[in-house]
PDB file of C-alpha atoms in Angstrom:
ATOM      1  CA  MET A   1       4.527  16.833   0.809  1.00 56.00           C
ATOM      2  CA  SER A   2       4.555  15.499   4.345  1.00 60.00           C
ATOM      3  CA  ASP A   3       5.947  12.023   5.016  1.00 71.00           C
ATOM      4  CA  SER A   4       2.801  11.114   6.896  1.00 85.00           C
ATOM      5  CA  TYR A   5      -0.511  12.447   8.088  1.00 90.00           C
ATOM      6  CA  THR A   6      -2.734  11.451  10.962  1.00 92.00           C
ATOM      7  CA  ASP A   7      -6.168  10.053  10.164  1.00 89.00           C
ATOM      8  CA  SER A   8      -7.803  13.310  11.238  1.00 90.00           C
ATOM      9  CA  GLU A   9      -5.419  15.326   9.027  1.00 92.00           C
ATOM     10  CA  ILE A  10      -6.259  13.088   6.073  1.00 92.00           C
ATOM     11  CA  ILE A  11      -9.987  13.449   6.678  1.00 91.00           C
ATOM     12  CA  GLN A  12      -9.669  17.223   7.024  1.00 91.00           C
ATOM     13  CA  GLY A  13      -7.477  17.324   3.905  1.00 91.00           C
ATOM     14  CA  ILE A  14     -10.081  15.412   1.899  1.00 90.00           C
ATOM     15  CA  LYS A  15     -12.775  17.723   3.198  1.00 89.00           C
ATOM     16  CA  ASN A  16     -10.715  20.774   2.177  1.00 89.00           C
ATOM     17  CA  ARG A  17      -9.612  19.174  -1.103  1.00 88.00           C
ATOM     18  CA  ASP A  18      -5.986  19.604  -0.071  1.00 91.00           C
ATOM     19  CA  ARG A  19      -3.693  18.662  -2.977  1.00 92.00           C
ATOM     20  CA  GLU A  20      -0.836  17.631  -0.691  1.00 93.00           C
ATOM     21  CA  VAL A  21      -3.039  15.173   1.185  1.00 92.00           C
ATOM     22  CA  MET A  22      -4.258  13.744  -2.127  1.00 91.00           C
ATOM     23  CA  ARG A  23      -0.673  13.380  -3.356  1.00 93.00           C
ATOM     24  CA  PHE A  24       0.157  11.614  -0.108  1.00 93.00           C
ATOM     25  CA  LEU A  25      -2.778   9.198  -0.566  1.00 92.00           C
ATOM     26  CA  TYR A  26      -1.762   8.398  -4.143  1.00 92.00           C
ATOM     27  CA  HIS A  27       1.882   7.982  -3.191  1.00 93.00           C
ATOM     28  CA  ASP A  28       1.461   5.971   0.015  1.00 93.00           C
ATOM     29  CA  TYR A  29      -1.906   4.187  -0.247  1.00 93.00           C
ATOM     30  CA  GLN A  30      -2.395   3.488  -3.950  1.00 94.00           C
ATOM     31  CA  PRO A  31       0.456   0.912  -4.159  1.00 94.00           C
ATOM     32  CA  MET A  32      -1.260  -1.190  -1.479  1.00 93.00           C
ATOM     33  CA  ILE A  33      -4.464  -1.282  -3.562  1.00 94.00           C
ATOM     34  CA  ARG A  34      -2.541  -1.921  -6.784  1.00 94.00           C
ATOM     35  CA  ASP A  35      -0.748  -4.900  -5.225  1.00 93.00           C
ATOM     36  CA  PHE A  36      -4.029  -6.337  -3.948  1.00 92.00           C
ATOM     37  CA  VAL A  37      -5.767  -5.988  -7.323  1.00 93.00           C
ATOM     38  CA  LYS A  38      -2.844  -7.368  -9.326  1.00 93.00           C
ATOM     39  CA  LYS A  39      -2.580 -10.405  -7.036  1.00 92.00           C
ATOM     40  CA  ASN A  40      -6.290 -11.008  -7.565  1.00 90.00           C
ATOM     41  CA  SER A  41      -6.690 -11.126 -11.356  1.00 88.00           C
ATOM     42  CA  GLY A  42      -6.528  -7.387 -12.002  1.00 90.00           C
ATOM     43  CA  THR A  43      -4.409  -4.971 -13.990  1.00 92.00           C
ATOM     44  CA  ASP A  44      -2.733  -1.672 -13.187  1.00 93.00           C
ATOM     45  CA  ASP A  45      -5.642   0.117 -14.867  1.00 93.00           C
ATOM     46  CA  ASP A  46      -8.151  -1.848 -12.783  1.00 93.00           C
ATOM     47  CA  ALA A  47      -6.222  -0.889  -9.668  1.00 93.00           C
ATOM     48  CA  MET A  48      -6.125   2.817 -10.536  1.00 94.00           C
ATOM     49  CA  ASP A  49      -9.847   2.846 -11.312  1.00 94.00           C
ATOM     50  CA  LEU A  50     -10.604   1.008  -8.099  1.00 93.00           C
ATOM     51  CA  PHE A  51      -8.424   3.323  -6.006  1.00 93.00           C
ATOM     52  CA  GLN A  52     -10.139   6.379  -7.461  1.00 93.00           C
ATOM     53  CA  GLU A  53     -13.563   4.847  -6.807  1.00 93.00           C
ATOM     54  CA  GLY A  54     -12.481   4.193  -3.228  1.00 92.00           C
ATOM     55  CA  LEU A  55     -11.404   7.822  -2.840  1.00 91.00           C
ATOM     56  CA  VAL A  56     -14.759   8.978  -4.222  1.00 92.00           C
ATOM     57  CA  VAL A  57     -16.529   6.882  -1.578  1.00 90.00           C
ATOM     58  CA  MET A  58     -14.291   8.383   1.106  1.00 90.00           C
ATOM     59  CA  PHE A  59     -14.904  11.909  -0.220  1.00 90.00           C
ATOM     60  CA  GLU A  60     -18.675  11.372  -0.179  1.00 90.00           C
ATOM     61  CA  LYS A  61     -18.575  10.015   3.367  1.00 88.00           C
ATOM     62  CA  VAL A  62     -16.305  12.803   4.609  1.00 88.00           C
ATOM     63  CA  SER A  63     -18.317  15.530   2.867  1.00 85.00           C
ATOM     64  CA  GLY A  64     -21.573  14.217   4.280  1.00 84.00           C
ATOM     65  CA  ASP A  65     -20.087  13.765   7.763  1.00 82.00           C
ATOM     66  CA  LYS A  66     -21.012  10.062   7.464  1.00 81.00           C
ATOM     67  CA  LEU A  67     -17.524   8.722   8.106  1.00 80.00           C
ATOM     68  CA  SER A  68     -17.200   6.906  11.398  1.00 79.00           C
ATOM     69  CA  LEU A  69     -13.780   5.283  11.680  1.00 80.00           C
ATOM     70  CA  LYS A  70     -13.533   2.253  13.912  1.00 83.00           C
ATOM     71  CA  SER A  71     -10.097   1.467  12.479  1.00 84.00           C
ATOM     72  CA  SER A  72      -7.362   3.464  10.752  1.00 88.00           C
ATOM     73  CA  PHE A  73      -8.126   5.438   7.610  1.00 88.00           C
ATOM     74  CA  ARG A  74      -5.760   3.132   5.701  1.00 91.00           C
ATOM     75  CA  THR A  75      -7.658   0.033   6.835  1.00 90.00           C
ATOM     76  CA  TYR A  76     -11.030   1.612   6.047  1.00 89.00           C
ATOM     77  CA  LEU A  77      -9.948   2.659   2.543  1.00 91.00           C
ATOM     78  CA  TYR A  78      -8.464  -0.802   1.971  1.00 92.00           C
ATOM     79  CA  ALA A  79     -11.746  -2.423   3.042  1.00 90.00           C
ATOM     80  CA  VAL A  80     -13.779  -0.160   0.730  1.00 91.00           C
ATOM     81  CA  CYS A  81     -11.532  -0.980  -2.229  1.00 93.00           C
ATOM     82  CA  ARG A  82     -11.426  -4.670  -1.353  1.00 92.00           C
ATOM     83  CA  ASN A  83     -15.223  -4.889  -1.222  1.00 91.00           C
ATOM     84  CA  LYS A  84     -15.538  -3.044  -4.528  1.00 92.00           C
ATOM     85  CA  TRP A  85     -13.000  -5.397  -6.133  1.00 92.00           C
ATOM     86  CA  LEU A  86     -14.792  -8.474  -4.803  1.00 90.00           C
ATOM     87  CA  MET A  87     -17.993  -7.169  -6.448  1.00 89.00           C
ATOM     88  CA  VAL A  88     -16.098  -6.822  -9.749  1.00 89.00           C
ATOM     89  CA  LEU A  89     -14.791 -10.362  -9.388  1.00 87.00           C
ATOM     90  CA  ARG A  90     -18.283 -11.687  -8.656  1.00 86.00           C
ATOM     91  CA  LYS A  91     -19.498 -10.099 -11.878  1.00 84.00           C
ATOM     92  CA  ARG A  92     -16.640 -11.778 -13.728  1.00 79.00           C
ATOM     93  CA  ARG A  93     -17.346 -15.107 -12.019  1.00 73.00           C
ATOM     94  CA  SER A  94     -19.068 -16.542 -15.075  1.00 58.00           C
ATOM     95  CA  ALA A  95     -16.042 -15.731 -17.217  1.00 54.00           C
ATOM     96  CA  PRO A  96     -13.604 -18.640 -17.605  1.00 53.00           C
ATOM     97  CA  GLN A  97     -10.560 -16.684 -16.350  1.00 50.00           C
ATOM     98  CA  MET A  98     -12.094 -16.389 -12.877  1.00 46.00           C
ATOM     99  CA  VAL A  99     -10.533 -19.228 -10.934  1.00 50.00           C
ATOM    100  CA  MET A 100     -10.518 -17.864  -7.374  1.00 54.00           C
ATOM    101  CA  ASP A 101     -13.549 -17.648  -5.148  1.00 55.00           C
ATOM    102  CA  THR A 102     -13.972 -15.000  -2.465  1.00 54.00           C
ATOM    103  CA  GLU A 103     -12.892 -17.357   0.342  1.00 54.00           C
ATOM    104  CA  GLN A 104      -9.557 -17.864  -1.370  1.00 57.00           C
ATOM    105  CA  LEU A 105      -9.212 -14.098  -1.765  1.00 53.00           C
ATOM    106  CA  SER A 106      -9.957 -13.553   1.915  1.00 52.00           C
ATOM    107  CA  GLU A 107      -7.270 -16.032   2.858  1.00 56.00           C
ATOM    108  CA  MET A 108      -4.758 -14.152   0.704  1.00 55.00           C
ATOM    109  CA  LEU A 109      -5.408 -10.722   2.192  1.00 53.00           C
ATOM    110  CA  PRO A 110      -3.156 -10.955   5.221  1.00 53.00           C
ATOM    111  CA  ASP A 111      -0.242 -11.948   2.973  1.00 54.00           C
ATOM    112  CA  THR A 112      -0.993  -9.054   0.633  1.00 54.00           C
ATOM    113  CA  GLU A 113      -0.830  -6.567   3.449  1.00 57.00           C
ATOM    114  CA  LYS A 114       2.335  -8.236   4.807  1.00 57.00           C
ATOM    115  CA  ASP A 115       3.906  -8.020   1.350  1.00 62.00           C
ATOM    116  CA  TRP A 116       3.000  -4.362   1.132  1.00 59.00           C
ATOM    117  CA  LEU A 117       4.471  -3.648   4.576  1.00 60.00           C
ATOM    118  CA  LYS A 118       7.591  -5.634   3.691  1.00 64.00           C
ATOM    119  CA  HIS A 119       7.977  -3.568   0.519  1.00 64.00           C
ATOM    120  CA  GLN A 120       7.538  -0.308   2.462  1.00 68.00           C
ATOM    121  CA  ARG A 121      10.157  -1.418   5.021  1.00 70.00           C
ATOM    122  CA  TYR A 122      12.568  -2.368   2.224  1.00 67.00           C
ATOM    123  CA  GLU A 123      12.159   1.073   0.630  1.00 72.00           C
ATOM    124  CA  VAL A 124      13.034   2.772   3.939  1.00 72.00           C
ATOM    125  CA  TYR A 125      16.111   0.558   4.367  1.00 72.00           C
ATOM    126  CA  ARG A 126      17.214   1.169   0.794  1.00 74.00           C
ATOM    127  CA  LYS A 127      16.801   4.930   1.125  1.00 78.00           C
ATOM    128  CA  HIS A 128      18.907   5.093   4.263  1.00 77.00           C
ATOM    129  CA  PHE A 129      21.458   2.558   3.028  1.00 73.00           C
ATOM    130  CA  GLN A 130      22.181   4.749  -0.001  1.00 81.00           C
ATOM    131  CA  GLN A 131      22.947   7.659   2.311  1.00 85.00           C
ATOM    132  CA  LEU A 132      25.786   5.721   3.987  1.00 82.00           C
ATOM    133  CA  SER A 133      29.394   6.070   2.893  1.00 87.00           C
ATOM    134  CA  GLN A 134      30.811   3.466   0.500  1.00 85.00           C
ATOM    135  CA  ASP A 135      32.875   1.913   3.312  1.00 83.00           C
ATOM    136  CA  CYS A 136      29.826   1.521   5.562  1.00 82.00           C
ATOM    137  CA  GLN A 137      27.887  -0.028   2.696  1.00 80.00           C
ATOM    138  CA  LYS A 138      30.708  -2.527   2.069  1.00 83.00           C
ATOM    139  CA  VAL A 139      30.828  -3.520   5.746  1.00 81.00           C
ATOM    140  CA  LEU A 140      27.057  -4.028   5.892  1.00 78.00           C
ATOM    141  CA  ASN A 141      27.052  -5.996   2.639  1.00 78.00           C
ATOM    142  CA  MET A 142      29.778  -8.321   3.940  1.00 77.00           C
ATOM    143  CA  PHE A 143      27.856  -8.815   7.182  1.00 76.00           C
ATOM    144  CA  LEU A 144      24.648  -9.613   5.292  1.00 76.00           C
ATOM    145  CA  LYS A 145      26.537 -12.102   3.102  1.00 79.00           C
ATOM    146  CA  GLY A 146      27.549 -13.988   6.242  1.00 84.00           C
ATOM    147  CA  TYR A 147      31.158 -12.887   6.731  1.00 79.00           C
ATOM    148  CA  SER A 148      32.322 -13.170  10.321  1.00 85.00           C
ATOM    149  CA  LEU A 149      33.260 -10.022  12.201  1.00 82.00           C
ATOM    150  CA  ARG A 150      36.915 -11.113  12.120  1.00 87.00           C
ATOM    151  CA  GLU A 151      36.791 -11.471   8.309  1.00 85.00           C
ATOM    152  CA  ILE A 152      35.183  -8.069   7.974  1.00 82.00           C
ATOM    153  CA  ALA A 153      37.787  -6.484  10.263  1.00 85.00           C
ATOM    154  CA  GLY A 154      40.561  -8.164   8.248  1.00 87.00           C
ATOM    155  CA  LYS A 155      39.337  -6.701   5.008  1.00 82.00           C
TER     156      LYS A 155
END
């Protein structure tokens, strides 16, 4: 599996039903949708269903040559899933557990995406940190805990 694909490679992969592209989408894009749904009154199952519905929409648009991206594929898929989730929430509106209106959800979206990006960045740091020697890890840990460079050199 590739670490990343361009938007055109993703679109072509969906068109060709490429398993590697689909694995990439599930691995890299599904967590973003899951986080959004869970922060907005949903469950993991809701998120998986929603993500799959979003992929079906994308597949239909790609297959019918109706997809016209004015933003990144990631943003477009996110918008499709977000709109579908807002429709679900509107249907649940009459239920007592629905306490957020769509304006509140819209205000939360930037933070959701920031949280997702922060998580992705953390995973990259963690992956590379684990590849360092024990000594390098100790030095970095001391630095992050606020030790001065003199204290680190002394130890």
